[in-house]
Amino acid sequence: GAGVSQSPSNKVTEKGKDVELRCDPISGHTALYWYRQSLGQGLEFLIYFQGNSAPDKSGLPSDRFSAERTGGSVSTLTIQRTQQEDSAVYLCASSLRSNQPQHFGDGTRLSIL
Amino acid sequence: ELKVEQNPLFLSMQEGKNYTIYCNYSTTSDRLYWYRQDPGKSLESLFVLLSNGAVKQEGRLMASLDTKARLSTLHITAAVHDLSATYFCAVDNSNYQLIWGAGTKLIIKP
């Protein structure tokens, strides 16, 4: 597609459940990023993938969070045993290379009841 | 640790007026981005500033970078309602990690 695609756009789930968020980056973009944005706040870096290199997971807030990127394209962010503080908008971005402007998807709004 | 501060965090202004949003950062960086976010929407890249003294303009928006002062400004000239949005600056911490300001919510009243 023309832009970064994320799904689902909205997700409501009960505390303790696992959720999986999907990001389909722009074709040909080697770098992929996940961010979290809480209401009225800036972006919090979560994880970064560059090509086939090991991902930078330094921003993941706990071991309940994990992400993978298959075949250098689609990425999934998984949150296990969700907590209410996980409620936020999760944004995915991709860029042609790591030092290029990032193009963002519309995000997944996650609400934990 | 790189920290990025924007001010003001909230700005309400009349159409036709000029104003400036400031972005200060705490450690050396040679790459700074400005993004726009409309309510409920994702982020749109506005400017990339790559060197000291860089100035870029697009319509009524002009961005500049002073790496010595660790300061970037986003200047709005003769504001129009369509520019209402939240504006973020983001500073390159290394080769790939961006550190984001908290955003400036701009409301432009007709």
mmCIF file of C-alpha atoms in Angstrom:
data_model
loop_
_atom_site.group_PDB
_atom_site.id
_atom_site.type_symbol
_atom_site.label_atom_id
_atom_site.label_comp_id
_atom_site.label_asym_id
_atom_site.label_seq_id
_atom_site.Cartn_x
_atom_site.Cartn_y
_atom_site.Cartn_z
ATOM 1 C CA GLY A 1 0.000 0.000 0.000
ATOM 2 C CA ALA A 2 0.885 3.641 -0.151
ATOM 3 C CA GLY A 3 1.359 4.154 3.551
ATOM 4 C CA VAL A 4 1.965 2.375 6.835
ATOM 5 C CA SER A 5 -1.015 0.218 7.724
ATOM 6 C CA GLN A 6 -1.902 -0.780 11.270
ATOM 7 C CA SER A 7 -4.565 -3.109 12.553
ATOM 8 C CA PRO A 8 -6.805 -3.171 14.387
ATOM 9 C CA SER A 9 -7.560 0.537 14.569
ATOM 10 C CA ASN A 10 -9.252 0.057 17.920
ATOM 11 C CA LYS A 11 -8.986 -2.718 20.476
ATOM 12 C CA VAL A 12 -10.886 -3.043 23.721
ATOM 13 C CA THR A 13 -10.006 -5.939 25.960
ATOM 14 C CA GLU A 14 -10.189 -7.066 29.541
ATOM 15 C CA LYS A 15 -7.308 -6.790 31.943
ATOM 16 C CA GLY A 16 -5.172 -9.903 31.879
ATOM 17 C CA LYS A 17 -5.819 -10.794 28.255
ATOM 18 C CA ASP A 18 -3.122 -10.893 25.600
ATOM 19 C CA VAL A 19 -3.296 -8.585 22.568
ATOM 20 C CA GLU A 20 -1.491 -8.570 19.251
ATOM 21 C CA LEU A 21 -1.080 -5.432 17.158
ATOM 22 C CA ARG A 22 -0.027 -5.521 13.543
ATOM 23 C CA CYS A 23 2.000 -3.126 11.398
ATOM 24 C CA ASP A 24 2.505 -3.342 7.658
ATOM 25 C CA PRO A 25 5.238 -0.850 6.700
ATOM 26 C CA ILE A 26 5.751 0.932 3.426
ATOM 27 C CA SER A 27 7.195 -1.448 0.867
ATOM 28 C CA GLY A 28 10.966 -1.176 0.675
ATOM 29 C CA HIS A 29 11.390 0.539 4.030
ATOM 30 C CA THR A 30 14.109 -1.202 5.981
ATOM 31 C CA ALA A 31 13.536 0.499 9.336
ATOM 32 C CA LEU A 32 10.453 -0.051 11.482
ATOM 33 C CA TYR A 33 9.592 1.531 14.819
ATOM 34 C CA TRP A 34 6.946 1.043 17.473
ATOM 35 C CA TYR A 35 5.912 3.905 19.765
ATOM 36 C CA ARG A 36 3.330 4.372 22.464
ATOM 37 C CA GLN A 37 1.408 7.617 22.899
ATOM 38 C CA SER A 38 -0.632 8.217 26.008
ATOM 39 C CA LEU A 39 -3.407 10.788 26.000
ATOM 40 C CA GLY A 40 -2.004 14.284 25.535
ATOM 41 C CA GLN A 41 1.579 13.082 25.658
ATOM 42 C CA GLY A 42 4.495 12.787 23.283
ATOM 43 C CA LEU A 43 5.721 9.553 21.850
ATOM 44 C CA GLU A 44 7.495 6.912 23.880
ATOM 45 C CA PHE A 45 9.915 4.738 21.917
ATOM 46 C CA LEU A 46 9.326 1.014 22.309
ATOM 47 C CA ILE A 47 11.343 -0.964 19.776
ATOM 48 C CA TYR A 48 13.236 -0.559 16.502
ATOM 49 C CA PHE A 49 13.962 -3.002 13.690
ATOM 50 C CA GLN A 50 16.559 -2.385 10.988
ATOM 51 C CA GLY A 51 16.810 -4.934 8.222
ATOM 52 C CA ASN A 52 18.014 -8.280 9.520
ATOM 53 C CA SER A 53 19.853 -6.827 12.511
ATOM 54 C CA ALA A 54 18.890 -7.643 16.053
ATOM 55 C CA PRO A 55 16.133 -5.265 17.173
ATOM 56 C CA ASP A 56 16.684 -2.542 19.739
ATOM 57 C CA LYS A 57 14.273 -3.475 22.500
ATOM 58 C CA SER A 58 15.510 -0.897 24.974
ATOM 59 C CA GLY A 59 12.209 0.968 25.103
ATOM 60 C CA LEU A 60 9.965 -1.947 25.964
ATOM 61 C CA PRO A 61 8.458 -1.151 29.389
ATOM 62 C CA SER A 62 8.278 -4.698 30.718
ATOM 63 C CA ASP A 63 8.783 -8.312 29.747
ATOM 64 C CA ARG A 64 5.067 -8.500 28.962
ATOM 65 C CA PHE A 65 5.860 -6.630 25.768
ATOM 66 C CA SER A 66 7.461 -8.293 22.771
ATOM 67 C CA ALA A 67 7.659 -7.661 19.056
ATOM 68 C CA GLU A 68 8.797 -9.445 15.978
ATOM 69 C CA ARG A 69 9.243 -8.591 12.363
ATOM 70 C CA THR A 70 8.870 -11.411 9.894
ATOM 71 C CA GLY A 71 10.676 -11.431 6.583
ATOM 72 C CA GLY A 72 11.792 -7.850 7.076
ATOM 73 C CA SER A 73 8.274 -6.587 6.477
ATOM 74 C CA VAL A 74 5.203 -7.035 8.687
ATOM 75 C CA SER A 75 5.672 -6.554 12.415
ATOM 76 C CA THR A 76 3.547 -7.595 15.365
ATOM 77 C CA LEU A 77 3.648 -6.110 18.841
ATOM 78 C CA THR A 78 2.347 -8.459 21.523
ATOM 79 C CA ILE A 79 1.320 -7.435 25.013
ATOM 80 C CA GLN A 80 0.722 -10.293 27.424
ATOM 81 C CA ARG A 81 -1.409 -10.138 30.544
ATOM 82 C CA THR A 82 -2.527 -6.597 29.761
ATOM 83 C CA GLN A 83 -2.824 -4.018 32.526
ATOM 84 C CA GLN A 84 -4.876 -0.839 32.594
ATOM 85 C CA GLU A 85 -1.733 1.275 32.298
ATOM 86 C CA ASP A 86 -1.148 -0.315 28.897
ATOM 87 C CA SER A 87 -4.070 1.722 27.545
ATOM 88 C CA ALA A 88 -2.666 4.066 24.897
ATOM 89 C CA VAL A 89 -2.350 4.569 21.173
ATOM 90 C CA TYR A 90 0.341 2.337 19.707
ATOM 91 C CA LEU A 91 1.954 3.850 16.645
ATOM 92 C CA CYS A 92 4.101 2.149 14.060
ATOM 93 C CA ALA A 93 6.431 4.012 11.726
ATOM 94 C CA SER A 94 8.753 3.007 8.938
ATOM 95 C CA SER A 95 11.533 4.755 7.084
ATOM 96 C CA LEU A 96 13.576 3.993 4.017
ATOM 97 C CA ARG A 97 16.695 3.915 6.147
ATOM 98 C CA SER A 98 17.311 4.667 9.778
ATOM 99 C CA ASN A 99 18.323 8.297 9.195
ATOM 100 C CA GLN A 100 15.335 9.173 7.023
ATOM 101 C CA PRO A 101 12.001 10.748 8.084
ATOM 102 C CA GLN A 102 9.627 8.280 9.649
ATOM 103 C CA HIS A 103 6.205 7.674 8.132
ATOM 104 C CA PHE A 104 3.525 6.833 10.640
ATOM 105 C CA GLY A 105 0.476 4.617 10.541
ATOM 106 C CA ASP A 106 -2.837 5.726 12.025
ATOM 107 C CA GLY A 107 -2.173 3.747 15.189
ATOM 108 C CA THR A 108 -4.074 1.230 17.264
ATOM 109 C CA ARG A 109 -6.074 2.670 20.144
ATOM 110 C CA LEU A 110 -5.867 0.095 22.919
ATOM 111 C CA SER A 111 -8.245 0.267 25.854
ATOM 112 C CA ILE A 112 -7.883 -2.111 28.780
ATOM 113 C CA LEU A 113 -10.993 -2.460 30.925
ATOM 114 C CA GLU B 1 20.458 11.386 28.438
ATOM 115 C CA LEU B 2 18.832 13.451 25.726
ATOM 116 C CA LYS B 3 15.798 15.436 26.815
ATOM 117 C CA VAL B 4 13.554 17.491 24.581
ATOM 118 C CA GLU B 5 11.370 20.315 25.844
ATOM 119 C CA GLN B 6 8.766 22.192 23.889
ATOM 120 C CA ASN B 7 7.055 25.386 24.837
ATOM 121 C CA PRO B 8 4.428 26.444 25.028
ATOM 122 C CA LEU B 9 2.494 23.203 25.470
ATOM 123 C CA PHE B 10 -0.742 24.947 24.621
ATOM 124 C CA LEU B 11 -1.339 27.953 22.424
ATOM 125 C CA SER B 12 -4.575 29.630 21.470
ATOM 126 C CA MET B 13 -4.320 32.412 18.939
ATOM 127 C CA GLN B 14 -6.349 34.432 16.491
ATOM 128 C CA GLU B 15 -6.190 34.027 12.765
ATOM 129 C CA GLY B 16 -3.763 36.412 11.130
ATOM 130 C CA LYS B 17 -1.348 36.516 14.045
ATOM 131 C CA ASN B 18 2.258 35.338 14.149
ATOM 132 C CA TYR B 19 3.722 33.078 16.764
ATOM 133 C CA THR B 20 6.683 30.833 17.507
ATOM 134 C CA ILE B 21 6.961 27.395 19.089
ATOM 135 C CA TYR B 22 10.271 26.530 20.733
ATOM 136 C CA CYS B 23 12.060 23.201 21.002
ATOM 137 C CA ASN B 24 15.069 22.901 23.295
ATOM 138 C CA TYR B 25 17.181 19.781 23.650
ATOM 139 C CA SER B 26 19.835 18.858 26.132
ATOM 140 C CA THR B 27 22.695 17.169 24.256
ATOM 141 C CA THR B 28 24.363 17.480 20.891
ATOM 142 C CA SER B 29 22.375 16.391 17.873
ATOM 143 C CA ASP B 30 22.520 17.275 14.206
ATOM 144 C CA ARG B 31 19.090 16.090 13.161
ATOM 145 C CA LEU B 32 15.761 17.486 14.240
ATOM 146 C CA TYR B 33 12.258 16.808 12.954
ATOM 147 C CA TRP B 34 8.973 18.642 13.187
ATOM 148 C CA TYR B 35 5.729 16.692 12.903
ATOM 149 C CA ARG B 36 2.075 17.650 12.884
ATOM 150 C CA GLN B 37 -0.728 15.595 14.410
ATOM 151 C CA ASP B 38 -4.431 16.289 13.875
ATOM 152 C CA PRO B 39 -6.876 15.011 16.515
ATOM 153 C CA GLY B 40 -7.375 11.267 16.220
ATOM 154 C CA LYS B 41 -4.915 11.088 13.363
ATOM 155 C CA SER B 42 -1.361 9.978 12.938
ATOM 156 C CA LEU B 43 1.755 12.105 12.600
ATOM 157 C CA GLU B 44 2.737 13.912 9.445
ATOM 158 C CA SER B 45 6.335 14.869 8.788
ATOM 159 C CA LEU B 46 6.753 18.616 8.242
ATOM 160 C CA PHE B 47 10.463 19.393 8.297
ATOM 161 C CA VAL B 48 13.833 17.737 8.711
ATOM 162 C CA LEU B 49 16.616 20.050 9.861
ATOM 163 C CA LEU B 50 20.080 18.651 9.382
ATOM 164 C CA SER B 51 22.625 21.332 10.149
ATOM 165 C CA ASN B 52 23.296 24.435 12.147
ATOM 166 C CA GLY B 53 21.527 27.410 10.660
ATOM 167 C CA ALA B 54 19.167 25.265 8.594
ATOM 168 C CA VAL B 55 15.931 27.015 7.700
ATOM 169 C CA LYS B 56 13.006 25.421 5.911
ATOM 170 C CA GLN B 57 9.689 26.936 4.910
ATOM 171 C CA GLU B 58 6.426 25.465 3.746
ATOM 172 C CA GLY B 59 3.524 27.845 3.342
ATOM 173 C CA ARG B 60 2.939 29.707 6.583
ATOM 174 C CA LEU B 61 5.328 27.520 8.578
ATOM 175 C CA MET B 62 9.055 28.105 8.895
ATOM 176 C CA ALA B 63 11.452 25.980 10.935
ATOM 177 C CA SER B 64 15.002 26.769 11.947
ATOM 178 C CA LEU B 65 17.785 25.035 13.829
ATOM 179 C CA ASP B 66 20.571 26.413 15.995
ATOM 180 C CA THR B 67 22.701 23.446 17.052
ATOM 181 C CA LYS B 68 24.962 25.585 19.220
ATOM 182 C CA ALA B 69 22.031 26.833 21.277
ATOM 183 C CA ARG B 70 20.345 23.393 20.982
ATOM 184 C CA LEU B 71 17.212 25.176 19.887
ATOM 185 C CA SER B 72 14.754 24.850 17.058
ATOM 186 C CA THR B 73 11.859 27.153 16.345
ATOM 187 C CA LEU B 74 8.672 26.665 14.365
ATOM 188 C CA HIS B 75 7.308 30.030 13.285
ATOM 189 C CA ILE B 76 3.733 30.516 12.148
ATOM 190 C CA THR B 77 3.007 33.510 9.963
ATOM 191 C CA ALA B 78 -0.497 34.943 9.596
ATOM 192 C CA ALA B 79 -2.099 31.871 11.137
ATOM 193 C CA VAL B 80 -5.160 30.286 9.570
ATOM 194 C CA HIS B 81 -7.651 27.885 11.168
ATOM 195 C CA ASP B 82 -6.368 24.931 9.117
ATOM 196 C CA LEU B 83 -3.089 25.054 11.018
ATOM 197 C CA SER B 84 -4.820 24.014 14.234
ATOM 198 C CA ALA B 85 -3.113 20.781 15.331
ATOM 199 C CA THR B 86 -0.544 19.467 17.760
ATOM 200 C CA TYR B 87 3.045 20.047 16.696
ATOM 201 C CA PHE B 88 5.885 17.836 17.885
ATOM 202 C CA CYS B 89 9.615 18.220 17.608
ATOM 203 C CA ALA B 90 11.810 15.130 17.751
ATOM 204 C CA VAL B 91 15.572 14.985 18.086
ATOM 205 C CA ASP B 92 17.824 12.243 16.801
ATOM 206 C CA ASN B 93 19.483 10.546 19.798
ATOM 207 C CA SER B 94 21.690 8.279 17.719
ATOM 208 C CA ASN B 95 21.350 6.985 14.232
ATOM 209 C CA TYR B 96 17.768 5.969 14.595
ATOM 210 C CA GLN B 97 16.180 6.712 17.939
ATOM 211 C CA LEU B 98 14.102 9.883 18.156
ATOM 212 C CA ILE B 99 13.411 11.592 21.450
ATOM 213 C CA TRP B 100 10.135 13.471 21.314
ATOM 214 C CA GLY B 101 8.909 16.658 22.869
ATOM 215 C CA ALA B 102 5.549 16.612 24.637
ATOM 216 C CA GLY B 103 3.895 18.496 21.806
ATOM 217 C CA THR B 104 2.350 21.953 21.420
ATOM 218 C CA LYS B 105 -1.401 22.004 20.991
ATOM 219 C CA LEU B 106 -2.209 24.911 18.725
ATOM 220 C CA ILE B 107 -5.736 26.271 18.424
ATOM 221 C CA ILE B 108 -6.347 29.009 15.896
ATOM 222 C CA LYS B 109 -9.606 30.838 16.279
ATOM 223 C CA PRO B 110 -11.352 32.396 13.293
#
